[in-house]
Coordinates of N, CA, C and O in Angstrom, one line a residue:
M207 N -10.2 16.3 -17.2 CA -10.0 14.9 -17.2 C -8.8 14.6 -16.3 O -7.7 15.1 -16.4
L208 N -9.0 13.6 -15.3 CA -8.0 13.3 -14.3 C -6.7 12.8 -15.0 O -5.6 13.2 -14.5
S209 N -6.7 12.0 -16.0 CA -5.5 11.4 -16.6 C -4.5 12.4 -17.1 O -3.3 12.2 -17.1
A210 N -5.0 13.6 -17.5 CA -4.1 14.6 -18.0 C -3.3 15.2 -16.9 O -2.2 15.8 -17.2
L211 N -3.7 15.1 -15.7 CA -3.0 15.7 -14.5 C -2.1 14.7 -13.8 O -1.3 15.1 -12.9
I212 N -2.1 13.4 -14.2 CA -1.4 12.4 -13.5 C 0.0 12.2 -14.1 O 0.2 12.1 -15.3
P213 N 1.1 12.2 -13.2 CA 2.4 12.0 -13.7 C 2.5 10.5 -14.2 O 1.7 9.7 -13.9
P214 N 3.5 10.3 -15.1 CA 3.6 8.9 -15.7 C 3.9 7.8 -14.7 O 3.5 6.7 -14.9
S215 N 4.5 8.1 -13.6 CA 4.8 7.1 -12.6 C 5.0 7.7 -11.2 O 5.3 8.9 -11.1
G216 N 4.8 6.9 -10.2 CA 4.9 7.3 -8.8 C 4.2 6.5 -7.8 O 3.7 5.4 -8.1
M217 N 4.1 7.0 -6.6 CA 3.3 6.4 -5.6 C 2.0 7.2 -5.4 O 2.0 8.4 -5.5
I218 N 0.9 6.5 -5.2 CA -0.4 7.1 -5.1 C -1.0 6.7 -3.8 O -1.1 5.5 -3.5
F219 N -1.4 7.6 -2.9 CA -2.0 7.3 -1.6 C -3.5 7.7 -1.7 O -3.8 8.6 -2.4
R220 N -4.3 7.0 -0.9 CA -5.7 7.2 -0.9 C -6.3 7.2 0.5 O -5.8 6.5 1.4
R221 N -7.3 8.0 0.7 CA -8.1 7.9 1.9 C -9.6 8.2 1.6 O -9.8 8.9 0.6
S222 N -10.5 7.6 2.3 CA -11.9 7.9 2.1 C -12.6 8.0 3.4 O -12.0 7.8 4.5
K223 N -13.9 8.1 3.3 CA -14.8 8.2 4.5 C -15.3 6.8 4.9 O -16.0 6.7 5.9
K224 N -14.9 5.8 4.2 CA -15.3 4.4 4.5 C -14.7 4.0 5.8 O -13.7 4.4 6.2
I225 N -15.4 3.1 6.5 CA -15.0 2.7 7.9 C -13.6 2.0 7.9 O -12.8 2.3 8.8
G226 N -13.3 1.2 6.9 CA -12.0 0.6 6.8 C -10.9 1.6 6.7 O -9.9 1.5 7.4
S227 N -11.1 2.6 5.9 CA -10.1 3.7 5.7 C -9.9 4.4 7.0 O -8.8 4.7 7.5
R228 N -11.0 4.8 7.7 CA -11.0 5.5 8.9 C -10.3 4.7 10.0 O -9.5 5.2 10.8
L229 N -10.6 3.4 10.1 CA -9.9 2.5 11.1 C -8.4 2.4 10.9 O -7.7 2.5 11.9
I230 N -8.0 2.2 9.7 CA -6.6 2.1 9.4 C -5.9 3.4 9.7 O -4.8 3.4 10.4
R231 N -6.5 4.6 9.4 CA -5.9 5.9 9.7 C -5.8 6.1 11.2 O -4.9 6.6 11.7
W232 N -6.9 5.7 11.9 CA -6.9 5.8 13.3 C -5.8 4.9 14.0 O -5.1 5.4 14.8
G233 N -5.7 3.7 13.5 CA -4.8 2.8 14.1 C -3.3 3.1 13.8 O -2.4 2.9 14.6
T234 N -3.0 3.6 12.6 CA -1.7 4.0 12.2 C -1.3 5.4 12.6 O -0.2 5.8 12.6
Q235 N -2.3 6.2 13.0 CA -2.2 7.6 13.2 C -1.5 8.3 12.1 O -0.7 9.2 12.2
E236 N -2.0 8.0 10.9 CA -1.5 8.6 9.6 C -2.7 9.1 8.8 O -3.8 8.8 9.1
N237 N -2.3 9.9 7.8 CA -3.3 10.5 6.9 C -3.8 9.7 5.8 O -4.9 10.0 5.2
W238 N -3.1 8.6 5.5 CA -3.5 7.8 4.3 C -3.7 6.3 4.7 O -2.9 5.8 5.5
S239 N -4.7 5.7 4.1 CA -5.0 4.3 4.4 C -4.6 3.3 3.4 O -4.7 2.1 3.6
H240 N -4.3 3.8 2.2 CA -4.0 2.9 1.1 C -3.0 3.4 0.2 O -2.8 4.6 0.0
I241 N -2.2 2.5 -0.4 CA -1.1 2.9 -1.3 C -1.1 2.1 -2.5 O -1.3 0.9 -2.4
G242 N -0.7 2.7 -3.6 CA -0.5 1.9 -4.9 C 0.7 2.5 -5.6 O 1.2 3.6 -5.3
I243 N 1.3 1.7 -6.5 CA 2.4 2.1 -7.3 C 1.9 2.3 -8.7 O 1.3 1.4 -9.3
M244 N 2.2 3.5 -9.3 CA 1.6 3.8 -10.6 C 2.7 3.9 -11.7 O 3.7 4.4 -11.5
F245 N 2.4 3.2 -12.8 CA 3.2 3.3 -14.0 C 2.5 2.7 -15.2 O 1.5 1.9 -15.0
D246 N 2.9 3.1 -16.3 CA 2.3 2.7 -17.6 C 0.7 2.8 -17.6 O 0.0 1.9 -18.1
G247 N 0.2 3.9 -17.0 CA -1.2 4.1 -17.0 C -2.0 3.3 -16.0 O -3.3 3.3 -16.1
K248 N -1.4 2.5 -15.2 CA -2.1 1.7 -14.2 C -1.6 1.9 -12.8 O -0.5 2.4 -12.6
V249 N -2.4 1.6 -11.8 CA -2.0 1.6 -10.4 C -2.0 0.2 -9.9 O -3.0 -0.6 -10.0
Y250 N -0.9 -0.3 -9.4 CA -0.7 -1.6 -8.9 C -0.8 -1.6 -7.4 O -0.1 -0.9 -6.7
H251 N -1.8 -2.3 -6.9 CA -2.1 -2.3 -5.5 C -2.7 -3.6 -5.0 O -3.2 -4.4 -5.8
S252 N -2.8 -3.8 -3.7 CA -3.5 -4.9 -3.1 C -4.6 -4.5 -2.3 O -4.5 -3.6 -1.4
D253 N -5.8 -5.0 -2.5 CA -6.9 -4.8 -1.6 C -7.7 -6.1 -1.5 O -7.1 -7.2 -1.7
T254 N -8.9 -6.1 -1.1 CA -9.6 -7.3 -0.8 C -9.7 -8.2 -2.1 O -10.0 -9.4 -2.0
H255 N -9.4 -7.7 -3.2 CA -9.3 -8.5 -4.5 C -7.9 -9.1 -4.7 O -7.7 -9.8 -5.7
G256 N -7.0 -8.9 -3.8 CA -5.6 -9.3 -4.0 C -4.8 -8.3 -4.7 O -5.2 -7.1 -4.9
C257 N -3.6 -8.8 -5.2 CA -2.7 -7.9 -6.0 C -3.2 -7.8 -7.4 O -3.4 -8.8 -8.1
H258 N -3.5 -6.6 -7.8 CA -4.1 -6.3 -9.1 C -3.8 -4.9 -9.6 O -3.2 -4.1 -8.8
S259 N -4.2 -4.6 -10.8 CA -4.1 -3.2 -11.3 C -5.4 -2.6 -11.5 O -6.4 -3.3 -11.8
S260 N -5.4 -1.3 -11.4 CA -6.6 -0.4 -11.7 C -6.2 0.8 -12.5 O -5.0 1.1 -12.5
T261 N -7.1 1.5 -13.1 CA -6.8 2.7 -13.7 C -6.7 3.8 -12.5 O -7.2 3.5 -11.5
P262 N -5.9 4.8 -12.8 CA -5.9 5.9 -11.7 C -7.3 6.4 -11.3 O -7.5 6.7 -10.2
E263 N -8.2 6.5 -12.3 CA -9.5 7.0 -12.0 C -10.3 6.0 -11.1 O -11.0 6.4 -10.2
E264 N -10.1 4.7 -11.4 CA -10.8 3.7 -10.5 C -10.2 3.7 -9.1 O -10.9 3.6 -8.2
F265 N -8.9 3.8 -9.0 CA -8.2 3.9 -7.7 C -8.7 5.1 -6.9 O -8.8 5.0 -5.7
S266 N -9.0 6.2 -7.6 CA -9.3 7.5 -6.9 C -10.8 7.7 -6.7 O -11.2 8.6 -6.0
L267 N -11.6 6.7 -7.2 CA -13.1 6.9 -7.1 C -13.5 7.1 -5.6 O -13.2 6.3 -4.8
N268 N -14.3 8.1 -5.4 CA -14.9 8.4 -4.0 C -13.8 8.5 -2.9 O -14.0 8.1 -1.8
A269 N -12.7 9.0 -3.3 CA -11.6 9.1 -2.3 C -10.7 10.3 -2.6 O -10.7 10.9 -3.7
E270 N -10.0 10.8 -1.6 CA -8.9 11.8 -1.8 C -7.6 11.0 -2.1 O -7.4 10.0 -1.5
T271 N -6.8 11.6 -3.0 CA -5.6 11.0 -3.3 C -4.4 12.0 -3.3 O -4.6 13.2 -3.4
L272 N -3.3 11.4 -3.1 CA -2.0 12.2 -3.1 C -1.1 11.4 -4.0 O -0.9 10.2 -3.8
I273 N -0.5 12.1 -5.0 CA 0.5 11.4 -5.9 C 1.8 12.0 -5.7 O 2.0 13.2 -5.7
I274 N 2.8 11.1 -5.5 CA 4.2 11.6 -5.4 C 4.9 11.0 -6.6 O 5.1 9.8 -6.7
P275 N 5.3 11.8 -7.5 CA 6.0 11.3 -8.7 C 7.3 10.6 -8.3 O 8.0 11.0 -7.4
R276 N 7.6 9.5 -9.0 CA 8.8 8.7 -8.7 C 9.0 7.9 -10.0 O 8.1 7.3 -10.5
E277 N 10.3 7.8 -10.3 CA 10.6 6.9 -11.4 C 10.4 5.4 -11.0 O 10.9 5.0 -9.9
I278 N 9.8 4.6 -11.8 CA 9.6 3.2 -11.5 C 10.4 2.5 -12.6 O 10.2 2.5 -13.8
R279 N 11.5 1.8 -12.1 CA 12.4 1.1 -13.0 C 11.9 -0.2 -13.5 O 10.9 -0.8 -12.9
E280 N 12.5 -0.8 -14.5 CA 12.1 -2.1 -15.1 C 12.0 -3.2 -14.0 O 11.1 -4.0 -14.0
A281 N 13.0 -3.3 -13.2 CA 13.0 -4.3 -12.1 C 11.9 -4.2 -11.2 O 11.3 -5.2 -10.8
Q282 N 11.5 -3.0 -10.9 CA 10.3 -2.7 -10.0 C 9.0 -3.1 -10.7 O 8.1 -3.7 -10.1
K283 N 8.9 -2.8 -12.0 CA 7.8 -3.2 -12.8 C 7.7 -4.7 -12.8 O 6.6 -5.3 -12.7
S284 N 8.8 -5.4 -13.0 CA 8.8 -6.9 -13.1 C 8.3 -7.4 -11.7 O 7.5 -8.4 -11.8
R285 N 8.7 -6.9 -10.6 CA 8.1 -7.3 -9.3 C 6.6 -7.1 -9.2 O 5.9 -8.0 -8.7
A286 N 6.2 -6.0 -9.7 CA 4.7 -5.7 -9.7 C 4.0 -6.8 -10.5 O 3.0 -7.3 -10.1
Y287 N 4.5 -7.1 -11.7 CA 3.8 -8.1 -12.6 C 3.9 -9.4 -12.0 O 2.9 -10.2 -12.0
F288 N 5.0 -9.8 -11.3 CA 5.2 -11.1 -10.7 C 4.2 -11.4 -9.7 O 3.7 -12.5 -9.6
A289 N 3.8 -10.4 -8.9 CA 2.8 -10.7 -7.8 C 1.4 -10.5 -8.2 O 0.5 -10.7 -7.4
L290 N 1.1 -10.1 -9.4 CA -0.3 -9.9 -9.8 C -1.0 -11.2 -9.6 O -0.5 -12.3 -10.0
G291 N -2.2 -11.2 -9.0 CA -3.0 -12.4 -8.7 C -2.8 -13.0 -7.4 O -3.5 -13.8 -6.9
D292 N -1.7 -12.5 -6.7 CA -1.5 -13.0 -5.3 C -2.7 -12.6 -4.4 O -3.3 -11.5 -4.7
K293 N -2.9 -13.3 -3.4 CA -4.1 -13.1 -2.6 C -3.9 -11.9 -1.6 O -2.7 -11.6 -1.3
Y294 N -5.0 -11.4 -1.1 CA -4.9 -10.4 0.0 C -4.6 -11.1 1.3 O -5.0 -12.2 1.6
D295 N -3.8 -10.4 2.1 CA -3.3 -11.0 3.4 C -4.3 -10.7 4.5 O -4.2 -9.8 5.3
W296 N -5.4 -11.5 4.6 CA -6.4 -11.3 5.6 C -5.8 -11.6 7.0 O -6.3 -10.9 8.0
G297 N -4.9 -12.5 7.1 CA -4.3 -12.8 8.4 C -3.6 -11.5 9.0 O -3.7 -11.2 10.1
A298 N -2.9 -10.8 8.1 CA -2.2 -9.6 8.5 C -3.2 -8.5 8.9 O -2.9 -7.8 9.8
I299 N -4.3 -8.4 8.2 CA -5.3 -7.4 8.6 C -5.9 -7.8 9.9 O -6.1 -6.9 10.8
L300 N -6.2 -9.0 10.2 CA -6.7 -9.4 11.5 C -5.7 -9.1 12.6 O -6.0 -8.7 13.7
W301 N -4.4 -9.5 12.3 CA -3.4 -9.2 13.3 C -3.3 -7.7 13.5 O -3.1 -7.2 14.6
F302 N -3.4 -6.9 12.4 CA -3.3 -5.4 12.6 C -4.4 -5.0 13.5 O -4.2 -4.1 14.4
A303 N -5.7 -5.5 13.2 CA -6.8 -5.1 14.1 C -6.6 -5.4 15.5 O -6.8 -4.6 16.4
F304 N -6.0 -6.6 15.8 CA -5.7 -7.1 17.1 C -4.7 -6.1 17.8 O -4.7 -5.8 19.0
S305 N -3.7 -5.7 17.0 CA -2.6 -4.9 17.5 C -2.9 -3.4 17.6 O -2.1 -2.7 18.2
L306 N -4.0 -3.0 17.2 CA -4.4 -1.6 17.2 C -4.2 -0.9 18.6 O -3.6 0.1 18.7
P307 N -4.8 -1.5 19.6 CA -4.6 -0.9 20.9 C -3.2 -0.7 21.4 O -2.8 0.2 22.0
F308 N -2.3 -1.7 21.0 CA -0.9 -1.7 21.3 C -0.2 -0.6 20.5 O 0.6 0.2 21.1
R309 N -0.5 -0.5 19.2 CA 0.0 0.6 18.4 C -0.3 2.0 19.0 O 0.5 2.9 18.9
R310 N -1.5 2.1 19.4 CA -1.9 3.5 19.9 C -1.1 3.9 21.2 O -1.0 5.1 21.4
I311 N -0.6 3.0 21.9 CA 0.3 3.3 23.1 C 1.8 3.2 22.8 O 2.6 3.2 23.7
G312 N 2.1 3.0 21.5 CA 3.5 3.0 21.1 C 4.2 1.6 21.1 O 5.4 1.5 21.0
I313 N 3.4 0.5 21.3 CA 4.0 -0.8 21.3 C 3.7 -1.5 19.9 O 2.6 -1.6 19.5
R314 N 4.8 -1.9 19.2 CA 4.6 -2.5 17.9 C 4.9 -4.0 18.1 O 6.0 -4.4 18.4
L315 N 3.8 -4.8 17.9 CA 3.9 -6.2 18.0 C 4.7 -6.8 16.7 O 4.7 -6.1 15.7
P316 N 5.2 -8.0 16.8 CA 5.9 -8.6 15.7 C 4.9 -8.7 14.5 O 3.7 -8.9 14.7
E317 N 5.5 -8.8 13.3 CA 4.7 -9.0 12.1 C 4.1 -10.4 12.1 O 4.6 -11.3 12.7
F318 N 3.0 -10.6 11.4 CA 2.3 -11.9 11.3 C 1.7 -12.0 9.9 O 1.1 -11.1 9.4
T319 N 2.0 -13.1 9.3 CA 1.4 -13.4 8.0 C 1.3 -14.9 7.9 O 2.1 -15.7 8.4
I320 N 0.3 -15.4 7.3 CA 0.0 -16.8 7.1 C 0.9 -17.3 5.9 O 1.4 -18.4 5.9
N321 N 0.9 -16.6 4.8 CA 1.6 -16.9 3.6 C 2.4 -15.7 3.1 O 1.8 -14.7 2.8
P322 N 3.7 -15.8 2.9 CA 4.5 -14.7 2.5 C 4.1 -14.1 1.1 O 4.4 -13.0 0.8
R323 N 3.3 -14.9 0.3 CA 2.9 -14.4 -1.0 C 1.6 -13.6 -0.9 O 1.1 -13.1 -1.9
W324 N 0.9 -13.6 0.2 CA -0.3 -12.8 0.4 C 0.1 -11.5 0.9 O 0.9 -11.4 1.8
M325 N -0.5 -10.4 0.4 CA 0.0 -9.1 0.7 C -1.1 -8.1 0.9 O -2.1 -8.1 0.2
V326 N -0.9 -7.2 1.9 CA -1.8 -6.0 2.0 C -1.1 -4.9 1.1 O 0.0 -5.1 0.6
C327 N -1.7 -3.7 1.0 CA -1.3 -2.7 0.0 C 0.2 -2.3 0.3 O 0.9 -2.2 -0.6
S328 N 0.5 -2.0 1.5 CA 1.8 -1.5 1.8 C 2.9 -2.6 1.7 O 4.0 -2.3 1.3
E329 N 2.5 -3.9 1.9 CA 3.5 -4.9 1.6 C 3.8 -5.0 0.1 O 4.9 -5.2 -0.3
Y330 N 2.7 -4.9 -0.7 CA 2.9 -5.0 -2.2 C 3.7 -3.8 -2.6 O 4.7 -4.0 -3.4
A331 N 3.5 -2.6 -2.1 CA 4.3 -1.4 -2.5 C 5.7 -1.6 -2.1 O 6.6 -1.3 -2.8
T332 N 6.0 -2.1 -0.9 CA 7.4 -2.4 -0.4 C 8.0 -3.4 -1.3 O 9.2 -3.3 -1.7
W333 N 7.3 -4.4 -1.7 CA 7.8 -5.5 -2.6 C 8.2 -4.8 -3.9 O 9.3 -5.1 -4.5
I334 N 7.3 -4.0 -4.5 CA 7.6 -3.4 -5.8 C 8.8 -2.5 -5.7 O 9.7 -2.6 -6.5
L335 N 8.8 -1.6 -4.7 CA 9.9 -0.6 -4.7 C 11.2 -1.1 -4.3 O 12.2 -0.7 -4.9
W336 N 11.3 -2.0 -3.3 CA 12.6 -2.4 -2.8 C 12.8 -3.9 -2.8 O 13.8 -4.4 -2.3
G337 N 11.8 -4.7 -3.3 CA 12.0 -6.2 -3.3 C 12.1 -6.8 -1.9 O 12.6 -7.9 -1.8
E338 N 11.5 -6.2 -0.9 CA 11.5 -6.7 0.4 C 10.1 -7.2 0.8 O 9.1 -6.6 0.5
E339 N 10.1 -8.2 1.6 CA 8.8 -8.8 2.1 C 8.7 -8.3 3.6 O 9.0 -9.1 4.5
Q340 N 8.3 -7.1 3.7 CA 8.1 -6.5 5.0 C 6.7 -5.8 5.1 O 6.3 -5.3 4.1
T341 N 6.2 -5.7 6.3 CA 5.0 -4.9 6.5 C 5.3 -3.5 6.9 O 6.0 -3.4 7.9
H342 N 4.8 -2.6 6.2 CA 4.9 -1.2 6.6 C 3.6 -0.5 6.5 O 2.7 -1.1 5.9
T343 N 3.4 0.6 7.2 CA 2.1 1.3 7.0 C 2.3 2.2 5.7 O 3.4 2.4 5.2
P344 N 1.2 2.7 5.1 CA 1.4 3.6 4.0 C 2.3 4.8 4.3 O 3.1 5.1 3.5
G345 N 2.2 5.3 5.5 CA 3.0 6.5 5.8 C 4.5 6.1 6.0 O 5.4 6.9 5.6
E346 N 4.8 4.9 6.4 CA 6.2 4.4 6.5 C 6.8 4.2 5.1 O 7.9 4.6 4.9
V347 N 6.0 3.7 4.2 CA 6.5 3.6 2.8 C 6.7 5.0 2.3 O 7.8 5.2 1.6
M348 N 5.8 5.9 2.5 CA 6.0 7.3 2.0 C 7.3 7.9 2.5 O 8.1 8.5 1.8
L349 N 7.5 7.8 3.8 CA 8.7 8.4 4.5 C 10.0 7.8 3.9 O 10.9 8.5 3.6
R350 N 10.0 6.5 3.8 CA 11.2 5.8 3.3 C 11.5 6.2 1.9 O 12.6 6.5 1.5
A351 N 10.4 6.3 1.1 CA 10.6 6.7 -0.3 C 11.1 8.1 -0.5 O 11.9 8.4 -1.4
L352 N 10.6 9.0 0.4 CA 11.0 10.4 0.3 C 12.4 10.6 0.8 O 13.2 11.4 0.3
Q353 N 12.8 9.8 1.7 CA 14.2 9.8 2.2 C 15.2 9.2 1.2 O 16.4 9.6 1.2
N354 N 14.7 8.2 0.4 CA 15.6 7.5 -0.5 C 14.9 7.5 -1.9 O 14.2 6.5 -2.2
P355 N 15.0 8.6 -2.6 CA 14.2 8.7 -3.9 C 14.5 7.7 -5.0 O 13.8 7.7 -6.0
T356 N 15.5 6.9 -4.8 CA 15.8 6.0 -5.9 C 15.6 4.5 -5.5 O 15.5 4.2 -4.4

């Protein structure tokens, strides 16, 4: 059973063979296309359904996952709860798609969002972990978290 192997809290990264996952990994030149923050038996993440929670098993369905254990403090949990129900940032995804050719040659265009309360997965993870409204890739969130474990 998967739940017996899952640490109580941490960051969980996902990749799959779906076209969206492949395009994100190609564009970011990273191994992971999706990130969630895990605590209290749930994974908090943003996808086309907006900011919501799933079980670890649902999050991992038909995908490879990597879990990095990390303490999730009460203030971080409060930020996760606060954003539940916020919408998915389709504008940021469209901007990301537009900026892919530039990213591939090392040019990073400025961030774009229509509404600061709308988030993609890495924005939601950044909000939960550090209370910042910034766009990062899943790999950038991973690197920052590993460099600053608290």
